[in-house]
Coordinates of C-alpha atoms in Angstrom, one line a residue:
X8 CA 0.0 0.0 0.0
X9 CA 1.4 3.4 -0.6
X10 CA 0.9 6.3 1.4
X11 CA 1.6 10.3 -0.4
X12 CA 4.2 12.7 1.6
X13 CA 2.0 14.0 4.1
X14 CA 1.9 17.8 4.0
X15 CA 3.2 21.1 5.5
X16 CA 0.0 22.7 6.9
X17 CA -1.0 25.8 5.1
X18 CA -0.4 27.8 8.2
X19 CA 3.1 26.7 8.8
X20 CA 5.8 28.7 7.3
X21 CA 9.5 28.7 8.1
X22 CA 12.6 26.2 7.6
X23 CA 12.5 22.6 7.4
X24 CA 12.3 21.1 10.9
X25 CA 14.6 18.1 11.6
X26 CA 13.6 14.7 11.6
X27 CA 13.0 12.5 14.5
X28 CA 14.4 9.2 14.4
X29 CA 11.6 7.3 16.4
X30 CA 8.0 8.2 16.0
X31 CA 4.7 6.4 17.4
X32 CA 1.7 6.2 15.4
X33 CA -2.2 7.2 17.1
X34 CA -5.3 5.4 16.0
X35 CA -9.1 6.0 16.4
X36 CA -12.0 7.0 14.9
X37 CA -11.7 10.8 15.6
X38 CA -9.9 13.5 18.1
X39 CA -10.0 11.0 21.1
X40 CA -6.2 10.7 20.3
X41 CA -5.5 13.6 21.0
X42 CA -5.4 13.5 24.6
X43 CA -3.0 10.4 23.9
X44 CA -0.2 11.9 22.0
X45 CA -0.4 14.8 23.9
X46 CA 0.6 12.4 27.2
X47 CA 3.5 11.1 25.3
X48 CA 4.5 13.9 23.7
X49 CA 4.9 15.7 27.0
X50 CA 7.1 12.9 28.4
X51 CA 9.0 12.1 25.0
X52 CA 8.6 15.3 22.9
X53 CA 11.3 14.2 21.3
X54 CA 9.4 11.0 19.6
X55 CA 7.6 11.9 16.0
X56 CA 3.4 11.5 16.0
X57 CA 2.0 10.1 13.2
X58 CA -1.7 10.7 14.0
X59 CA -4.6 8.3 11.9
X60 CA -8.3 9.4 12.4
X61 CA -11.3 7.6 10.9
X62 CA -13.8 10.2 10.5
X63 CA -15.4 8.7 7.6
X64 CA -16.7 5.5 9.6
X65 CA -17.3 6.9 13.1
X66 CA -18.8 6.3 15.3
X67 CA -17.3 2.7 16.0
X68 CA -19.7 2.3 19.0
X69 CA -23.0 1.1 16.7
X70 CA -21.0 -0.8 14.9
X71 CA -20.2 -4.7 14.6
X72 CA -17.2 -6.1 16.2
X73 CA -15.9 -7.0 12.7
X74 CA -16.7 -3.9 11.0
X75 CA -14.8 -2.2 14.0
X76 CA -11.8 -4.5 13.3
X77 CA -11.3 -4.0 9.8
X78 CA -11.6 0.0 9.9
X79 CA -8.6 -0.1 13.1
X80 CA -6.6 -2.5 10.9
X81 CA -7.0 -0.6 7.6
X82 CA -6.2 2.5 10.1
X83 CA -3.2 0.9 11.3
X84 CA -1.7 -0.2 8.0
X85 CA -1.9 3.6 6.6
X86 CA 0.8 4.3 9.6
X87 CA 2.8 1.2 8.0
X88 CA 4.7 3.3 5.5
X89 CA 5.9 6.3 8.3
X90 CA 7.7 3.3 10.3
X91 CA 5.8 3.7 13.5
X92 CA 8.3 2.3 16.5
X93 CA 4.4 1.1 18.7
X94 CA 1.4 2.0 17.5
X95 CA -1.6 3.0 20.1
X96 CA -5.2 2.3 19.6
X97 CA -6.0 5.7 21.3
X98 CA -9.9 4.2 21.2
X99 CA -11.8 1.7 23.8
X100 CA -14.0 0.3 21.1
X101 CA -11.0 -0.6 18.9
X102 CA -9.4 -2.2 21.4
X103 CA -11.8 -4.5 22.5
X104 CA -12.3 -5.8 18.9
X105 CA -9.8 -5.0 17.5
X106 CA -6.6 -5.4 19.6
X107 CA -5.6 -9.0 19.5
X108 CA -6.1 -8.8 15.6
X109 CA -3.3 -6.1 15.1
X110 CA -1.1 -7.9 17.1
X111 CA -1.4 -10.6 15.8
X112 CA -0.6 -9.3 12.2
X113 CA 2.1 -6.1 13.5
X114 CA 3.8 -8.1 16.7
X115 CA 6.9 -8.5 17.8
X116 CA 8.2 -5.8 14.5
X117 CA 5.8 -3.2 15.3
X118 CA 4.3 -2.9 19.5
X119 CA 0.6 -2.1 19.8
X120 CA -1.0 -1.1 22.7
X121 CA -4.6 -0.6 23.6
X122 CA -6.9 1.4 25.7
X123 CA -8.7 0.2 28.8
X124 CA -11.6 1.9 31.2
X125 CA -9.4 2.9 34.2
X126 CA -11.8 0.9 36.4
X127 CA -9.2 -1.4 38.4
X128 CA -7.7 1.9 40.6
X129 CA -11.0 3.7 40.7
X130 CA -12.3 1.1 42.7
X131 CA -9.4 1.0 44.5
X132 CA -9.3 4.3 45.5
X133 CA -13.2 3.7 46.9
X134 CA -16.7 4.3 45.8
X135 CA -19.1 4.3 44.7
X136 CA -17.9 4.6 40.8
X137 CA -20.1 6.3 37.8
X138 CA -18.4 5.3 34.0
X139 CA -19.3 7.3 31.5
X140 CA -19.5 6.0 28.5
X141 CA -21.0 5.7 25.1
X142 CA -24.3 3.9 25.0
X143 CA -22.8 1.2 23.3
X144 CA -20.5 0.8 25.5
X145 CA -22.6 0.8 28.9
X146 CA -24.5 -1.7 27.9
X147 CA -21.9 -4.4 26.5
X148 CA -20.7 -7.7 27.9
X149 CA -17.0 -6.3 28.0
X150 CA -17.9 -3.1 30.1
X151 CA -19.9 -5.8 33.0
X152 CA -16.5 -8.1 32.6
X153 CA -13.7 -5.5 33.9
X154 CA -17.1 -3.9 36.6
X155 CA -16.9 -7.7 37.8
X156 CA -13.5 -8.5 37.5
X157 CA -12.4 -5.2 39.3
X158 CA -15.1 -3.3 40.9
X159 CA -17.1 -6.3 42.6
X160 CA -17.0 -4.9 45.5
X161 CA -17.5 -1.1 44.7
X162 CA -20.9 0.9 43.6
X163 CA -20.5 1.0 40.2
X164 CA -22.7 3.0 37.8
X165 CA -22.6 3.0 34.3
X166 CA -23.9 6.6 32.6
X167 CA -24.5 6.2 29.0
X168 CA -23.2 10.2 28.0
X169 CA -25.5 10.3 24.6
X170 CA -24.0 12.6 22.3
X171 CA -20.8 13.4 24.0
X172 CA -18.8 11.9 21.9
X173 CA -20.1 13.3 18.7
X174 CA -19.9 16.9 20.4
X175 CA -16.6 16.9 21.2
X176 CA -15.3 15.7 17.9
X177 CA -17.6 18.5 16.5
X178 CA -15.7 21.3 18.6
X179 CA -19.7 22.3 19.6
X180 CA -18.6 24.2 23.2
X181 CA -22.5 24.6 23.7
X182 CA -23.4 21.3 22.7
X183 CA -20.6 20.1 24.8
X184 CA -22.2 21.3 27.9
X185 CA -25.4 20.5 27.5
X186 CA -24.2 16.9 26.9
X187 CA -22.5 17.0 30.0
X188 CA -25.5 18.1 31.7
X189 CA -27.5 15.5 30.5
X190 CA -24.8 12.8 31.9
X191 CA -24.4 14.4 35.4
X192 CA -28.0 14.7 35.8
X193 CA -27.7 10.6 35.6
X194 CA -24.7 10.3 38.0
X195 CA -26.0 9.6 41.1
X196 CA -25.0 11.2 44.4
X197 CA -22.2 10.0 46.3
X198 CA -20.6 9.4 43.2
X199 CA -16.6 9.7 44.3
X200 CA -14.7 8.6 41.0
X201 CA -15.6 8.7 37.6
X202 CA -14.3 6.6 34.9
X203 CA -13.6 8.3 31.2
X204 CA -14.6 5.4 29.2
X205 CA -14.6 6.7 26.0
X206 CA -11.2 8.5 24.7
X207 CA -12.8 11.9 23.6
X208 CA -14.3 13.1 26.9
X209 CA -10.5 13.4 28.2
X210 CA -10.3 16.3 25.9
X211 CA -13.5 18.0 28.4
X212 CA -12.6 16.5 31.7
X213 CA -12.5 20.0 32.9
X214 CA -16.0 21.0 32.1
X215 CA -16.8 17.2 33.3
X216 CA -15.2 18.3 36.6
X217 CA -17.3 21.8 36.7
X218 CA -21.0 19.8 36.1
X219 CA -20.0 17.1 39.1
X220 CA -17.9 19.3 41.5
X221 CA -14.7 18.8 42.9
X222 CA -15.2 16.1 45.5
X223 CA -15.5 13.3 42.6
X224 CA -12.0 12.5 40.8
X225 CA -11.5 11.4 37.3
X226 CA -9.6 8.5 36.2
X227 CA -8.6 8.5 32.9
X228 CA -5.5 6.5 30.9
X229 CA -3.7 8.7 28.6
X230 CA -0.5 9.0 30.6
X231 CA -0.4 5.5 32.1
X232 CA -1.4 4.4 28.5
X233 CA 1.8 6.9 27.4
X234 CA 4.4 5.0 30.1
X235 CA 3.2 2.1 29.1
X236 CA 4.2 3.0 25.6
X237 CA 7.5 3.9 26.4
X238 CA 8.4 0.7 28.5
X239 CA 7.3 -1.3 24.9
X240 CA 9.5 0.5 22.7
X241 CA 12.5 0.8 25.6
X242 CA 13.0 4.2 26.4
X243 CA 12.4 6.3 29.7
X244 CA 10.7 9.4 30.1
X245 CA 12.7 12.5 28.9
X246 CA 10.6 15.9 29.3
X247 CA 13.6 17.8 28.2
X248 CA 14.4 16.1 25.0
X249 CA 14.4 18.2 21.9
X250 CA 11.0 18.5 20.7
X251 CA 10.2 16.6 17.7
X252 CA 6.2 17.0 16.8
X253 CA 3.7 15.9 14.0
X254 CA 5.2 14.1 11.2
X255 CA 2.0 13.6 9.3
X256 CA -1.8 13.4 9.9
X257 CA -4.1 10.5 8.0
X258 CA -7.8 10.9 7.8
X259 CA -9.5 7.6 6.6
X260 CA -6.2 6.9 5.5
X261 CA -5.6 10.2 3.2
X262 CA -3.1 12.9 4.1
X263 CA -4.1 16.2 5.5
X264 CA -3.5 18.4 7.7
X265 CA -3.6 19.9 11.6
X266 CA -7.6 20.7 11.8
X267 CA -8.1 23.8 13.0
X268 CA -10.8 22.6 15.6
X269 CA -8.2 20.4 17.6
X270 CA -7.8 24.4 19.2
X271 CA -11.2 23.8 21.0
X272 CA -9.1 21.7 23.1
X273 CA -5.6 21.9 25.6
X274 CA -4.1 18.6 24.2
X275 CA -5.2 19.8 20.6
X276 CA -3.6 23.4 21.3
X277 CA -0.4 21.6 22.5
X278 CA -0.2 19.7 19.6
X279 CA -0.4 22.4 17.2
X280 CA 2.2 24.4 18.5
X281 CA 4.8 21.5 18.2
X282 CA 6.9 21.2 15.5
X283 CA 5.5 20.0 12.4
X284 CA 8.1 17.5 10.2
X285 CA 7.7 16.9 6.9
X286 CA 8.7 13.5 5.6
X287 CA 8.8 11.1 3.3
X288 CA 7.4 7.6 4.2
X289 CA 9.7 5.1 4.4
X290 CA 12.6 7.0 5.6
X291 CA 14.8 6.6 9.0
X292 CA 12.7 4.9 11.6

């Protein structure tokens, strides 16, 4: 498969920025990665991001588990050419279906590392426990698996946030809010921790935290998820390496470019004022 030089954004003007020698590839259906490369950026900003959105096919949540394994592998594959040291499934969907497919096709050569609900040390810090969640989600087998396996002891609630998901990948501030109305108004009292399980309500958590107050605390996994990234691919966290950045943006598998809407967003702003490397696929890895 062959993949076009991805593209200096229009906005960005100024020398060639030097290429990183090791670069990690994001994948999901929309700006839920965000919050995931900005975790590993800030503890490797030396690493290149090669960042792979689906827009075309999401939501995954309605779909089929094989549907949703074919679109993360055909996601994954458009990294293939940029030489991705790991690749992330920055997406809770796509890593329960499709997981032990891509590493069972990418492993050992290429790492590939999931995305879980952080339910194990929410109920370990004590309840009671609300999970937001895509519908979808809240009401599947694998969200009742890791409540029994790791919360069968602890309140747990599960808070289907209809809409959310859509909203935030919209940039919508108003529909944002009125999402996260909706979901609080669900969450019971008492409520102590709350679990992000779906990747794009990171990129809110503070307007999550306003609606609920500040006794509840959020669990979320893009920085364990980023560790655990760096422990695959053998290096240690490095804050003060020299900052590397984007090396190319796919969308359904087609170049683009840095959206202007990832600015709704801290982790999208971050991420646009990094360096932005052109290069060729198939160069140094």
């Amino acid at each position: 498969m062959t993949v076009p030089e991805p593209t200096r954004p229009a906005t960005e003007e100024g020398p060639e920025m030097p290429m990183s020698t090791r670069r990690v590839a994001f994948v999901d259906s929309g700006l839920g990665l965000l919050g995931y490369a900005d975790a590993l950026h800030a503890l490797r900003p030396d690493l290149g991001l090669v960042l792979s959105l689906d827009p075309d096919n999401m939501p995954y949540g309605p779909r089929t588990p094989d549907e949703v394994r074919q679109l993360i592998l055909a996601s994954a594959r458009a990294t293939l050419p940029f030489e991705p040291s790991a690749i992330v499934v920055a997406c809770n969907t796509a890593s329960v279906h499709g997981l032990d497919a891509l590493r069972a096709e990418l492993e050992p050569g290429v790492p590939v590392i999931g995305t879980v609900p952080a339910i194990r040390p929410a109920a370990a810090s004590g309840g009671p426990v609300a999970v937001w969640a895509t519908a979808a989600t809240t009401s599947s087998d694998y969200l009742r698996g890791l409540v029994d396996a790791f919360a069968a002891d602890v309140p747990t609630h599960a808070v289907a946030a209809l809409g959310l998901a859509e909203a935030v990948e919209s940039g919508d501030l108003q529909a944002i809010d009125e999402c996260i109305a909706y979901a609080a108004s669900r969450t019971p009292a008492g409520v102590r921790s709350l679990v992000l399980g779906c990747t794009h309500y990171g990129l809110v958590v503070d307007r999550i935290l306003a609606a609920l107050g500040p006794h509840v605390t959020v669990h979320d996994s893009p920085v364990p998820v980023a560790r655990q990234t760096l422990r695959r691919i053998g290096l240690d966290p490095d804050a003060a390496a020299p900052e590397a950045g984007v090396e190319a943006v796919l969308v359904s598998g087609r170049p683009s470019h840095l959206p202007d809407a990832w600015a709704s967003y801290p982790a999208g702003r971050r991420l646009l004022a990094a360096p932005v490397v052109e290069r060729r696929a198939g160069t140094s890895r």
